[in-house]
Coordinates of C-alpha atoms in Angstrom, one line a residue:
M1 CA 50.2 40.0 36.2
F2 CA 50.6 37.5 38.9
V3 CA 48.5 34.4 39.2
K4 CA 46.6 34.0 42.6
D5 CA 46.3 30.2 42.3
Q6 CA 50.0 29.3 42.6
N7 CA 49.3 25.5 42.7
K8 CA 47.6 25.7 39.3
L9 CA 50.5 27.7 37.9
V10 CA 53.0 25.0 39.2
K11 CA 50.9 22.3 37.5
V12 CA 51.0 24.2 34.2
I13 CA 54.7 24.8 34.4
S14 CA 55.2 21.1 35.1
Q15 CA 53.0 20.0 32.2
L16 CA 54.9 22.3 29.8
K17 CA 58.2 21.0 31.2
L18 CA 59.6 24.5 31.3
V19 CA 61.9 23.7 34.3
S20 CA 63.0 20.5 35.9
P21 CA 61.2 19.2 39.0
E22 CA 64.2 20.0 41.2
Q23 CA 64.4 23.6 39.9
L24 CA 60.7 24.0 40.5
D25 CA 61.0 22.7 44.0
N26 CA 63.9 25.2 44.7
A27 CA 61.7 28.0 43.3
R28 CA 58.8 27.0 45.6
I29 CA 61.1 27.1 48.6
E30 CA 62.3 30.6 47.7
N31 CA 58.7 31.6 47.1
A32 CA 57.7 30.5 50.6
R33 CA 60.7 32.2 52.2
S34 CA 60.6 35.5 50.4
G35 CA 56.8 35.8 49.8
K36 CA 57.4 36.8 46.2
P37 CA 55.0 35.4 43.6
L38 CA 56.3 32.2 42.1
E39 CA 56.6 33.6 38.6
Q40 CA 58.7 36.5 40.0
V41 CA 61.0 34.0 41.7
L42 CA 61.4 31.9 38.5
A43 CA 62.3 35.0 36.6
D44 CA 64.8 36.2 39.2
M45 CA 66.5 32.8 39.3
N46 CA 66.8 32.9 35.4
L47 CA 65.1 29.5 35.3
I48 CA 62.4 30.5 32.8
S49 CA 62.0 33.3 30.1
K50 CA 59.5 36.1 30.6
E51 CA 57.6 34.9 27.5
D52 CA 57.2 31.4 28.9
I53 CA 56.0 32.7 32.2
V54 CA 53.3 34.7 30.5
K55 CA 52.3 31.6 28.5
A56 CA 52.0 29.6 31.6
Q57 CA 50.0 32.4 33.3
A58 CA 47.6 32.5 30.4
I59 CA 47.0 28.7 30.5
S60 CA 46.5 28.8 34.3
L61 CA 44.0 31.6 33.9
D62 CA 42.2 29.9 31.0
V63 CA 43.0 32.8 28.7
P64 CA 44.4 32.4 25.1
Y65 CA 48.0 33.4 24.7
I66 CA 49.7 35.4 21.9
D67 CA 53.4 35.9 21.3
L68 CA 53.7 39.4 19.8
G69 CA 57.4 39.4 19.5
S70 CA 57.4 38.9 15.7
E71 CA 53.9 40.2 15.0
N72 CA 53.6 43.0 12.4
V73 CA 50.2 44.5 12.9
D74 CA 48.3 46.3 10.1
Q75 CA 47.8 50.1 10.8
N76 CA 44.1 49.8 10.0
I77 CA 43.7 47.4 12.9
L78 CA 45.8 49.5 15.3
K79 CA 43.4 52.4 14.6
N80 CA 40.8 50.7 16.7
I81 CA 42.7 51.5 19.9
T82 CA 44.6 54.8 20.2
K83 CA 48.3 54.7 21.0
E84 CA 47.5 56.6 24.3
L85 CA 45.0 53.9 25.4
A86 CA 47.3 51.1 24.3
E87 CA 50.0 52.5 26.6
K88 CA 47.6 53.3 29.4
F89 CA 46.1 49.8 29.6
M90 CA 49.0 47.8 28.1
A91 CA 46.6 46.5 25.5
V92 CA 47.0 46.4 21.7
P93 CA 44.7 45.1 18.9
F94 CA 46.1 42.6 16.5
G95 CA 43.3 41.2 14.4
F96 CA 39.6 40.2 14.2
S97 CA 37.8 36.8 14.7
G98 CA 34.1 36.2 14.5
G99 CA 33.4 40.0 14.3
M100 CA 35.3 40.5 17.6
L101 CA 38.4 42.6 18.1
N102 CA 41.4 40.5 19.3
V103 CA 43.2 42.5 22.0
A104 CA 46.5 41.4 23.6
M105 CA 46.6 42.5 27.2
A106 CA 49.1 42.3 30.0
N107 CA 46.1 41.9 32.4
P108 CA 43.2 40.2 30.5
N109 CA 41.2 40.2 33.7
N110 CA 40.9 44.0 33.8
V111 CA 37.2 44.2 33.2
Q112 CA 37.1 48.0 33.3
A113 CA 39.8 48.3 30.6
I114 CA 38.0 45.8 28.4
D115 CA 34.7 47.7 28.9
F116 CA 36.3 51.0 28.1
I117 CA 38.0 49.7 24.9
E118 CA 34.7 48.2 23.7
K119 CA 33.0 51.6 24.1
K120 CA 35.8 53.5 22.4
S121 CA 36.3 51.0 19.5
G122 CA 32.7 50.0 18.9
F123 CA 33.7 46.2 18.9
R124 CA 33.3 43.4 21.4
V125 CA 36.8 42.5 22.7
N126 CA 38.3 39.0 22.6
P127 CA 41.1 39.3 25.3
Y128 CA 44.4 37.5 24.9
M129 CA 47.4 37.5 27.2
A130 CA 50.7 38.8 26.1
S131 CA 54.0 39.9 27.7
E132 CA 54.6 43.6 28.3
E133 CA 57.6 43.4 26.0
G134 CA 55.5 42.0 23.2
I135 CA 52.8 44.7 23.7
K136 CA 55.4 47.4 23.7
S137 CA 56.8 46.1 20.4
V138 CA 53.4 46.6 18.9
V139 CA 52.9 50.0 20.5
E140 CA 56.1 51.0 18.7
Q141 CA 54.5 50.1 15.4
Y142 CA 51.9 52.9 15.7
Q143 CA 52.7 55.4 12.9
D144 CA 53.7 58.7 14.4
A145 CA 54.3 61.7 12.2
T146 CA 56.4 63.5 14.8
V147 CA 58.7 60.5 15.3
E148 CA 59.2 59.9 11.6
V149 CA 59.9 63.6 10.8
S150 CA 62.2 63.9 13.8
E151 CA 64.1 60.8 12.7
A152 CA 64.4 62.1 9.1
L153 CA 65.7 65.4 10.4
K154 CA 68.4 64.0 12.7
S155 CA 71.2 64.3 10.1
I156 CA 70.4 67.9 9.0
D157 CA 73.2 70.3 9.8
I158 CA 72.0 73.1 12.0
I159 CA 71.2 76.2 9.9
P160 CA 70.6 79.5 11.7
T161 CA 67.0 80.7 11.2
G162 CA 66.8 83.2 8.4
A163 CA 70.1 82.0 6.8
A164 CA 70.0 81.2 3.1
P165 CA 71.4 77.8 2.0
K166 CA 74.3 77.7 -0.3
V167 CA 73.7 77.6 -4.0
A168 CA 76.0 75.6 -6.3
G169 CA 75.7 75.1 -10.0
G170 CA 72.3 76.9 -10.2
T171 CA 70.5 74.7 -7.6
S172 CA 70.5 74.7 -3.9
D173 CA 72.5 72.1 -2.0
I174 CA 69.6 71.6 0.3
A175 CA 67.4 70.5 -2.6
Q176 CA 69.4 67.3 -2.7
D177 CA 69.3 67.0 1.1
A178 CA 67.5 63.6 1.6
P179 CA 66.6 64.2 5.3
V180 CA 64.7 67.4 4.4
T181 CA 63.0 65.7 1.5
R182 CA 61.9 62.8 3.7
A183 CA 60.7 65.3 6.4
V184 CA 58.6 67.3 4.0
N185 CA 57.2 64.2 2.3
T186 CA 56.2 62.8 5.7
I187 CA 54.5 66.0 6.7
L188 CA 52.5 65.9 3.4
E189 CA 51.8 62.2 3.5
Y190 CA 50.3 62.3 7.0
A191 CA 48.2 65.3 6.0
V192 CA 46.8 63.5 3.1
K193 CA 46.1 60.4 5.2
A194 CA 44.4 62.6 7.8
R195 CA 42.2 64.2 5.2
A196 CA 43.7 67.6 6.0
S197 CA 42.8 70.5 3.7
D198 CA 45.7 72.8 5.0
I199 CA 49.1 72.5 6.6
H200 CA 50.4 75.3 8.8
I201 CA 54.1 75.4 9.6
E202 CA 54.5 78.1 12.2
P203 CA 57.9 79.2 13.7
R204 CA 57.8 80.0 17.4
E205 CA 60.6 81.3 19.7
K206 CA 61.8 77.8 20.7
N207 CA 60.2 75.4 18.3
I208 CA 58.1 74.9 15.1
K209 CA 54.4 74.2 15.5
I210 CA 52.8 72.1 12.7
R211 CA 49.0 72.1 12.5
Y212 CA 46.6 70.4 10.2
R213 CA 43.2 71.7 9.3
I214 CA 40.9 68.7 9.3
D215 CA 37.2 69.1 8.6
G216 CA 37.6 72.8 8.9
V217 CA 39.2 72.8 12.4
L218 CA 42.9 73.3 13.0
Q219 CA 44.6 70.6 15.1
D220 CA 48.0 70.5 16.7
T221 CA 50.0 67.7 15.0
M222 CA 53.6 68.0 16.0
N223 CA 56.4 70.2 17.3
L224 CA 59.8 70.3 15.7
P225 CA 63.1 71.9 16.7
I226 CA 63.5 75.5 15.6
H227 CA 67.0 75.0 14.2
I228 CA 65.6 73.1 11.2
H229 CA 63.1 75.8 10.2
A230 CA 65.3 77.4 7.5
A231 CA 66.1 74.1 5.9
L232 CA 62.4 73.1 5.9
V233 CA 61.2 76.4 4.4
S234 CA 64.0 76.5 1.8
H235 CA 63.1 73.1 0.5
I236 CA 59.4 74.0 0.2
K237 CA 60.4 77.2 -1.7
I238 CA 62.5 75.1 -4.1
L239 CA 59.5 72.8 -4.7
S240 CA 57.3 75.8 -5.3
N241 CA 59.8 77.6 -7.6
L242 CA 60.1 80.6 -5.2
K243 CA 63.1 82.8 -4.3
I244 CA 65.0 81.0 -1.5
D245 CA 67.0 84.0 -0.5
E246 CA 63.9 86.3 -0.1
H247 CA 62.7 86.4 3.5
R248 CA 61.2 89.9 3.8
V249 CA 58.1 89.8 1.6
P250 CA 55.3 87.2 1.2
Q251 CA 55.5 84.7 -1.7
D252 CA 53.0 82.4 -3.3
G253 CA 53.6 79.2 -5.4
R254 CA 52.5 75.7 -6.0
F255 CA 53.8 72.2 -6.7
Q256 CA 52.4 68.7 -7.2
V257 CA 53.0 65.4 -5.3
N258 CA 51.7 61.9 -5.7
F259 CA 50.8 59.6 -2.8
D260 CA 49.2 56.2 -3.4
N261 CA 48.4 57.1 -7.0
R262 CA 46.6 60.2 -5.9
E263 CA 47.7 63.5 -7.5
I264 CA 47.8 66.2 -4.9
D265 CA 48.1 69.9 -6.0
V266 CA 49.8 71.9 -3.2
R267 CA 49.3 75.7 -3.1
V268 CA 51.9 77.4 -1.0
S269 CA 51.8 80.7 0.8
I270 CA 54.8 82.0 2.7
S271 CA 54.7 85.1 4.9
P272 CA 57.3 86.6 7.2
I273 CA 56.3 86.7 10.9
V274 CA 58.2 87.6 14.1
F275 CA 60.1 84.4 14.5
G276 CA 60.7 83.5 10.8
E277 CA 58.6 82.6 7.8
K278 CA 55.2 81.0 8.2
V279 CA 54.2 78.4 5.5
V280 CA 50.6 77.5 4.7
M281 CA 50.0 74.7 2.2
R282 CA 46.5 74.1 0.8
L283 CA 46.1 70.5 -0.4
L284 CA 43.8 69.8 -3.4
D285 CA 43.2 66.1 -4.3
K286 CA 42.7 66.3 -8.1
T287 CA 41.9 62.6 -8.4
S288 CA 39.0 62.7 -5.9
G289 CA 36.5 63.8 -8.6
V290 CA 33.6 66.2 -8.5
I291 CA 30.8 65.3 -6.1
T292 CA 27.2 65.9 -6.9
L293 CA 24.8 68.5 -5.5
E294 CA 23.0 65.7 -3.5
Q295 CA 26.3 64.6 -1.9
L296 CA 27.0 68.2 -1.0
G297 CA 23.8 68.3 1.0
V298 CA 21.5 70.3 -1.3
R299 CA 17.9 69.1 -0.5
G300 CA 14.3 69.6 -1.6
S301 CA 13.3 73.1 -2.6
A302 CA 16.9 74.3 -2.7
Y303 CA 17.8 71.6 -5.2
E304 CA 14.8 72.4 -7.3
I305 CA 15.6 76.2 -7.4
I306 CA 19.2 75.5 -8.4
E307 CA 18.0 73.1 -11.1
K308 CA 15.5 75.7 -12.4
G309 CA 18.1 78.5 -12.5
S310 CA 20.6 76.3 -14.4
R311 CA 18.0 75.5 -17.1
K312 CA 17.5 79.1 -18.0
P313 CA 19.0 80.1 -21.4
H314 CA 21.0 83.0 -19.8
G315 CA 21.5 84.7 -16.4
M316 CA 23.8 84.5 -13.4
V317 CA 24.0 81.8 -10.7
L318 CA 26.0 83.2 -7.8
A319 CA 27.3 81.2 -4.8
T320 CA 28.3 83.1 -1.7
G321 CA 29.9 82.5 1.7
P322 CA 33.2 83.0 3.5
T323 CA 36.5 81.5 2.4
G324 CA 36.5 77.7 2.6
S325 CA 32.7 77.4 2.6
G326 CA 32.6 75.1 -0.5
K327 CA 31.4 77.7 -3.0
S328 CA 33.7 76.5 -5.8
T329 CA 32.7 72.8 -5.1
T330 CA 29.0 73.7 -5.5
L331 CA 29.7 75.4 -8.8
Y332 CA 31.8 72.4 -10.0
A333 CA 28.9 70.1 -9.1
L334 CA 26.5 72.3 -11.1
L335 CA 28.9 72.5 -14.1
S336 CA 29.1 68.7 -14.1
K337 CA 25.3 68.5 -14.2
M338 CA 25.2 71.1 -17.1
N339 CA 28.0 69.5 -19.0
S340 CA 27.2 68.0 -22.4
V341 CA 28.5 67.9 -26.0
A342 CA 25.9 70.4 -27.0
V343 CA 27.4 73.3 -25.0
N344 CA 30.7 75.0 -24.8
I345 CA 31.7 75.5 -21.2
I346 CA 34.7 77.7 -20.3
T347 CA 36.0 78.4 -16.8
L348 CA 38.3 81.0 -15.5
E349 CA 39.8 79.8 -12.1
D350 CA 42.4 80.6 -9.5
P351 CA 43.4 77.8 -9.1
V352 CA 41.9 75.0 -11.3
E353 CA 40.9 72.7 -8.4
Y354 CA 39.4 69.8 -10.4
H355 CA 39.8 68.8 -14.0
I356 CA 36.4 68.0 -15.6
E357 CA 36.3 66.1 -18.9
G358 CA 34.7 68.2 -21.7
I359 CA 35.1 71.6 -20.0
N360 CA 37.7 74.2 -21.1
Q361 CA 39.4 75.4 -17.9
I362 CA 41.8 78.4 -17.8
Q363 CA 44.2 79.1 -14.9
V364 CA 44.4 82.8 -13.9
N365 CA 48.0 84.1 -14.0
A366 CA 48.2 87.7 -12.7
Q367 CA 52.0 87.8 -13.4
V368 CA 51.5 87.7 -17.1
G369 CA 48.3 89.9 -17.0
L370 CA 45.8 87.1 -17.2
T371 CA 43.3 88.3 -14.5
F372 CA 39.6 87.4 -14.1
A373 CA 38.7 90.7 -15.9
S374 CA 41.1 90.3 -18.9
G375 CA 40.4 86.6 -19.1
L376 CA 36.7 87.1 -19.2
R377 CA 37.0 89.6 -22.1
S378 CA 39.0 87.0 -24.0
I379 CA 36.8 83.9 -23.4
L380 CA 33.7 85.8 -24.6
R381 CA 35.3 85.6 -28.0
Q382 CA 35.5 81.8 -27.7
D383 CA 31.8 81.3 -28.4
P384 CA 30.9 80.0 -24.9
D385 CA 27.4 78.9 -23.8
I386 CA 28.3 78.7 -20.1
V387 CA 31.0 80.7 -18.4
M388 CA 32.3 80.1 -14.9
V389 CA 34.3 82.9 -13.2
G390 CA 36.1 81.7 -10.1
E391 CA 35.4 84.9 -8.1
I392 CA 33.9 88.4 -8.6
R393 CA 36.5 90.5 -6.7
D394 CA 36.1 94.0 -8.2
P395 CA 33.7 96.3 -10.1
E396 CA 35.4 95.6 -13.5
T397 CA 34.9 91.8 -13.2
A398 CA 31.3 92.3 -11.9
G399 CA 30.5 94.6 -14.8
L400 CA 31.9 92.1 -17.4
A401 CA 30.0 89.2 -15.8
V402 CA 26.7 91.2 -15.9
Q403 CA 27.3 92.1 -19.6
S404 CA 28.0 88.4 -20.4
A405 CA 24.7 87.4 -18.8
L406 CA 22.9 90.2 -20.7
T407 CA 24.3 89.0 -24.0
G408 CA 22.9 85.5 -23.7
H409 CA 25.4 83.5 -21.6
I410 CA 24.9 81.5 -18.4
V411 CA 27.4 82.9 -15.9
L412 CA 28.4 81.1 -12.7
S413 CA 30.5 82.8 -10.1
T414 CA 31.2 83.3 -6.4
L415 CA 31.2 86.3 -4.1
H416 CA 32.2 86.9 -0.4
T417 CA 29.1 87.8 1.6
N418 CA 27.7 86.5 4.8
S419 CA 24.3 85.4 3.4
A420 CA 22.5 84.8 0.1
A421 CA 20.5 88.1 0.6
G422 CA 23.8 90.0 0.9
V423 CA 24.8 89.3 -2.7
L424 CA 22.5 91.9 -4.2
P425 CA 23.6 94.8 -2.0
R426 CA 27.2 93.7 -2.7
L427 CA 26.7 94.1 -6.4
L428 CA 25.2 97.5 -5.8
D429 CA 28.4 98.4 -3.9
M430 CA 30.3 97.4 -7.0
D431 CA 28.5 100.1 -9.0
I432 CA 26.2 97.7 -10.9
E433 CA 22.9 99.4 -11.7
P434 CA 19.8 97.9 -9.9
Y435 CA 17.9 97.2 -13.1
L436 CA 21.0 95.3 -14.5
I437 CA 21.2 93.1 -11.4
A438 CA 17.4 92.5 -11.6
S439 CA 17.6 91.4 -15.2
T440 CA 20.7 89.2 -15.0
V441 CA 20.9 87.5 -11.5
S442 CA 18.6 84.4 -11.6
T443 CA 19.7 82.2 -8.6
V444 CA 21.6 83.0 -5.4
I445 CA 23.1 80.3 -3.2
G446 CA 24.3 81.0 0.3
Q447 CA 26.3 78.2 2.1
R448 CA 28.5 77.0 4.9
L449 CA 30.2 73.7 5.7
V450 CA 29.5 71.9 8.9
R451 CA 31.2 68.7 10.2
K452 CA 29.3 65.4 9.9
I453 CA 28.9 63.1 12.8
C454 CA 31.2 60.0 12.6
P455 CA 29.0 57.1 11.6
K456 CA 31.0 54.6 13.7
C457 CA 30.6 56.3 17.1
K458 CA 27.3 58.1 16.5
E459 CA 24.8 57.9 19.3
S460 CA 21.5 59.6 20.2
Y461 CA 20.3 61.6 23.2
I462 CA 17.1 63.4 24.1
A463 CA 17.3 67.2 23.9
S464 CA 16.6 69.2 27.0
E465 CA 13.2 71.0 27.2
A466 CA 14.8 74.4 26.5
L467 CA 16.7 73.2 23.5
A468 CA 13.7 71.4 22.1
M469 CA 11.7 74.6 22.3
A470 CA 14.5 76.6 20.6
I471 CA 14.6 74.0 17.8
K472 CA 10.8 74.1 17.3
K473 CA 10.9 77.9 17.2
V474 CA 13.3 77.7 14.2
V475 CA 11.9 74.7 12.2
G476 CA 8.5 73.9 13.8
D477 CA 6.5 74.9 10.7
L478 CA 8.8 72.7 8.5
L479 CA 8.4 69.5 10.5
P480 CA 6.0 66.8 9.2
D481 CA 2.6 66.1 10.9
K482 CA 3.9 62.5 11.6
A483 CA 7.4 61.5 12.5
G484 CA 9.4 60.1 9.6
D485 CA 10.8 61.3 6.3
S486 CA 9.8 64.6 4.6
K487 CA 9.7 63.9 0.8
E488 CA 8.9 67.5 0.1
L489 CA 12.0 68.9 1.9
G490 CA 14.2 65.9 1.3
Y491 CA 15.1 65.1 5.0
Q492 CA 14.8 61.8 6.8
N493 CA 13.9 60.6 10.3
L494 CA 12.3 63.9 11.4
P495 CA 10.2 64.3 14.6
A496 CA 6.5 65.2 14.3
K497 CA 5.5 68.8 14.9
D498 CA 3.8 68.0 18.1
A499 CA 6.5 65.7 19.4
T500 CA 7.1 66.1 23.2
E501 CA 10.6 64.6 23.0
I502 CA 13.2 65.4 20.3
N503 CA 16.1 63.1 19.6
L504 CA 19.5 64.6 18.7
Y505 CA 22.8 63.0 17.8
H506 CA 26.5 63.3 18.5
G507 CA 29.7 61.3 18.1
K508 CA 31.2 59.9 21.3
G509 CA 34.7 59.7 19.7
C510 CA 36.6 56.7 18.3
P511 CA 39.9 55.9 16.6
E512 CA 38.3 56.2 13.2
C513 CA 37.5 59.9 13.8
N514 CA 40.6 60.6 16.0
N515 CA 38.2 60.9 19.0
T516 CA 36.6 64.1 17.6
G517 CA 33.2 62.6 17.0
F518 CA 33.2 64.0 13.4
Q519 CA 34.2 62.7 10.0
G520 CA 33.8 64.7 6.8
R521 CA 31.7 67.8 6.1
I522 CA 28.4 68.6 4.5
G523 CA 26.9 71.9 3.3
I524 CA 24.0 73.8 4.8
F525 CA 22.3 76.1 2.2
E526 CA 19.9 78.8 1.6
V527 CA 18.8 79.4 -2.0
F528 CA 16.4 81.9 -3.7
L529 CA 15.3 82.8 -7.2
M530 CA 15.0 86.4 -8.3
D531 CA 11.3 87.3 -8.6
T532 CA 9.2 90.5 -9.0
E533 CA 9.0 91.3 -5.3
I534 CA 12.8 91.1 -4.8
E535 CA 13.4 93.1 -8.0
K536 CA 11.2 95.9 -6.6
L537 CA 13.2 95.9 -3.3
L538 CA 16.4 95.9 -5.4
V539 CA 15.4 98.9 -7.4
N540 CA 14.7 100.8 -4.2
R541 CA 18.1 99.7 -2.9
A542 CA 16.7 97.7 0.0
T543 CA 18.9 96.4 2.8
T544 CA 20.1 92.8 3.2
S545 CA 17.6 92.0 5.9
E546 CA 14.7 93.3 3.8
I547 CA 15.7 91.1 0.9
H548 CA 16.2 88.1 3.3
N549 CA 12.8 88.5 4.8
Q550 CA 11.2 88.6 1.3
A551 CA 13.1 85.5 0.2
V552 CA 11.8 83.7 3.4
K553 CA 8.2 84.8 2.5
N554 CA 8.8 83.3 -0.9
G555 CA 9.6 79.9 0.7
M556 CA 13.3 80.0 1.2
V557 CA 14.7 77.6 3.8
T558 CA 17.3 79.5 5.7
M559 CA 20.8 78.1 6.4
R560 CA 20.0 77.8 10.1
Q561 CA 16.8 75.9 9.3
D562 CA 18.6 73.6 6.9
G563 CA 21.3 72.9 9.5
F564 CA 18.7 72.2 12.3
L565 CA 16.9 69.8 10.0
K566 CA 20.1 68.0 9.2
A567 CA 20.9 67.9 13.0
L568 CA 17.4 66.3 13.6
E569 CA 18.0 63.6 11.0
G570 CA 21.4 62.8 12.6
T571 CA 23.8 64.2 9.9
T572 CA 25.4 66.9 12.1
T573 CA 25.1 68.4 15.6
I574 CA 23.1 71.4 16.7
E575 CA 26.3 72.9 18.1
E576 CA 28.0 72.8 14.7
V577 CA 25.0 74.5 13.1
V578 CA 24.8 77.3 15.7
R579 CA 28.6 77.8 15.3
Y580 CA 28.4 78.5 11.6
A581 CA 24.8 79.6 10.8
A582 CA 23.6 83.0 12.0
D583 CA 20.0 83.8 12.9

C-alpha cells in the first residue's frame, strides 16, 4: 500500500531515523524524476527494509503496526478468517483485544474487506498494518490436511496400484513405513477435529479422492496422487488385521486410535471397485459418553410416550429409521435412563459403540458363530431384566425377540423402515403372528437426523407468504394461541396460530462451521404407543398408511411436524426437514 501524503511519510521516516537526511533527499529527487511512490524508491535503492517501510506507512496513516515475522498464531484464532479470505484480502487474524478481532492487513484502509470480514467472523475488526511477507508467513500457518499428508507421503516409494507390499519376518515392510503411518494418522486426526463420522478413500483413474462425512453430508477434503494408493490401503489393512494380499473380495475390520486423550474406534470396510480398493472408515468416539433423550431432541408428548413404554414390566421398544439416523444412540440414551443396580441389563451389539457403566455388553462375532439370534438365545439364560438387540435383521431374531418380550423381559431393538408405522407391517413380513406383535410391541419410535443451525452465524428472516401457508398447513393446529413457548409440546419461541408473519432461521456461514451454516445434528421424531385401535388394524393386516393415520388420530406428532416446529424455534432449517422427513 502506498501513502498518498508523501510529506507526512517523509516526516515519519525522518523521525524514526531510518535513513540519513542525504539519502532521503536523493530518494525524493528520484521520486520526483520517476514518479514512483517514495516508499517504492526507498526499497529500490535498498535504503530501507520492507518491514521498516510498512512501519513508517502505518504511523503516517495513524494505524497500529504489527510485525508478524516471528508471530506463531493459535489455530483457534485463525479459524475466524478462512485461509481463502486471508489470501484474497491479504488479511490475517492474530488475537483479540476488548472483544474485537485484531486483523493484520496489507491495506487497513480497505473498508469493504473489513466489512466483509466482520460479517463472516461475527466480530468487530481492529485493523493493524503488516507487510505482505509477514501476512504470508501467517497464512502458511493455517493447518491444511492435504499439505500435511502430501508432505508425509513424499518419501514413499512408488508402488503400482494393486501390488502387494513385501512381507519379511511375518510382518509387512510397509507397516514400519513412517511416511505412510504419518499420512494415515493425519487423515484420521483431521477427521476427528472436523467431527467427521466417516472417511471415504476412493481411488480414481488419476488420483485418490478423500471425503469426510460431516453432520451427515459428504464433503471433499483432499486429492492425493494415485501411486500411493496401494501403500495407503495396505497400511490400513495391517491396522485392521486384514489380509494385505487379498484385493478381489470385500473385507471388514476395526482398530483403535487415540487423539488428545480421546479413544476412537475405527470400523473399516474395504471393497474392490474399478480403479482399486475403496476404503470407508466409520469413526466412533468412545469417550464422548451417552447423550440424553432431551439432548437428542425428544420433546413433549414423544418424551412422555417413550418414558411410559420404558416403565412397563415387559414388552418391546423399537426404534426405526434408515442407516445413520441415530437409532442406536436413542436406545443408548434410553438404556442409561433405565440403568440401575436393581436390574440386569444385557446388550447384543454390532459393534459396541459406547461403553456404559453397569451394563453387560456383548459384541456380535459372526466368524465364531455369535450372531444376534444365537447370542439372544444365550443371554436369555443370563437372568436379564432388560435386553437390547442391536438390530432385528431376520425372522429368527424377530421371533426370539418377541418370545423374550412374552416371557417377561423388556426388549429394545432397531429395524430398518421408513416410518414408525412401517414397523408393524415389517414384523408381519418376518412371519410374526399379528396377535404376538399386538401383545409384545409397546412403543415405536421413528426418527431422522437433521443438521442444527450454527449458533455463531445464525440469523432470522421472514418466510414468504407461500412458505408460511405451507408451514401452517402442517403445524397450524399445534401452534400456541399466543406467540412464545409451548410447555405442552416442549418447543420454544413459536409463532401464534394467527400470526401474519413467520420468522425462520438459517446460518449465513462462518469459519466455525466451515461456511456451511450448520454445526451438529439433532433428531426429529414420531412416537406412538400400541393401543386397542392399532391392535385391531394389526390383526386385520392393515397397511402402513392406515396405521400411521390412526397413530396421528391418537395424538402422534409426525416427524415432519416435529421438524417444522424445530425450524420455527430456530434449531434447524425448513430445507433440512423437507429433505429428510416425508409427508
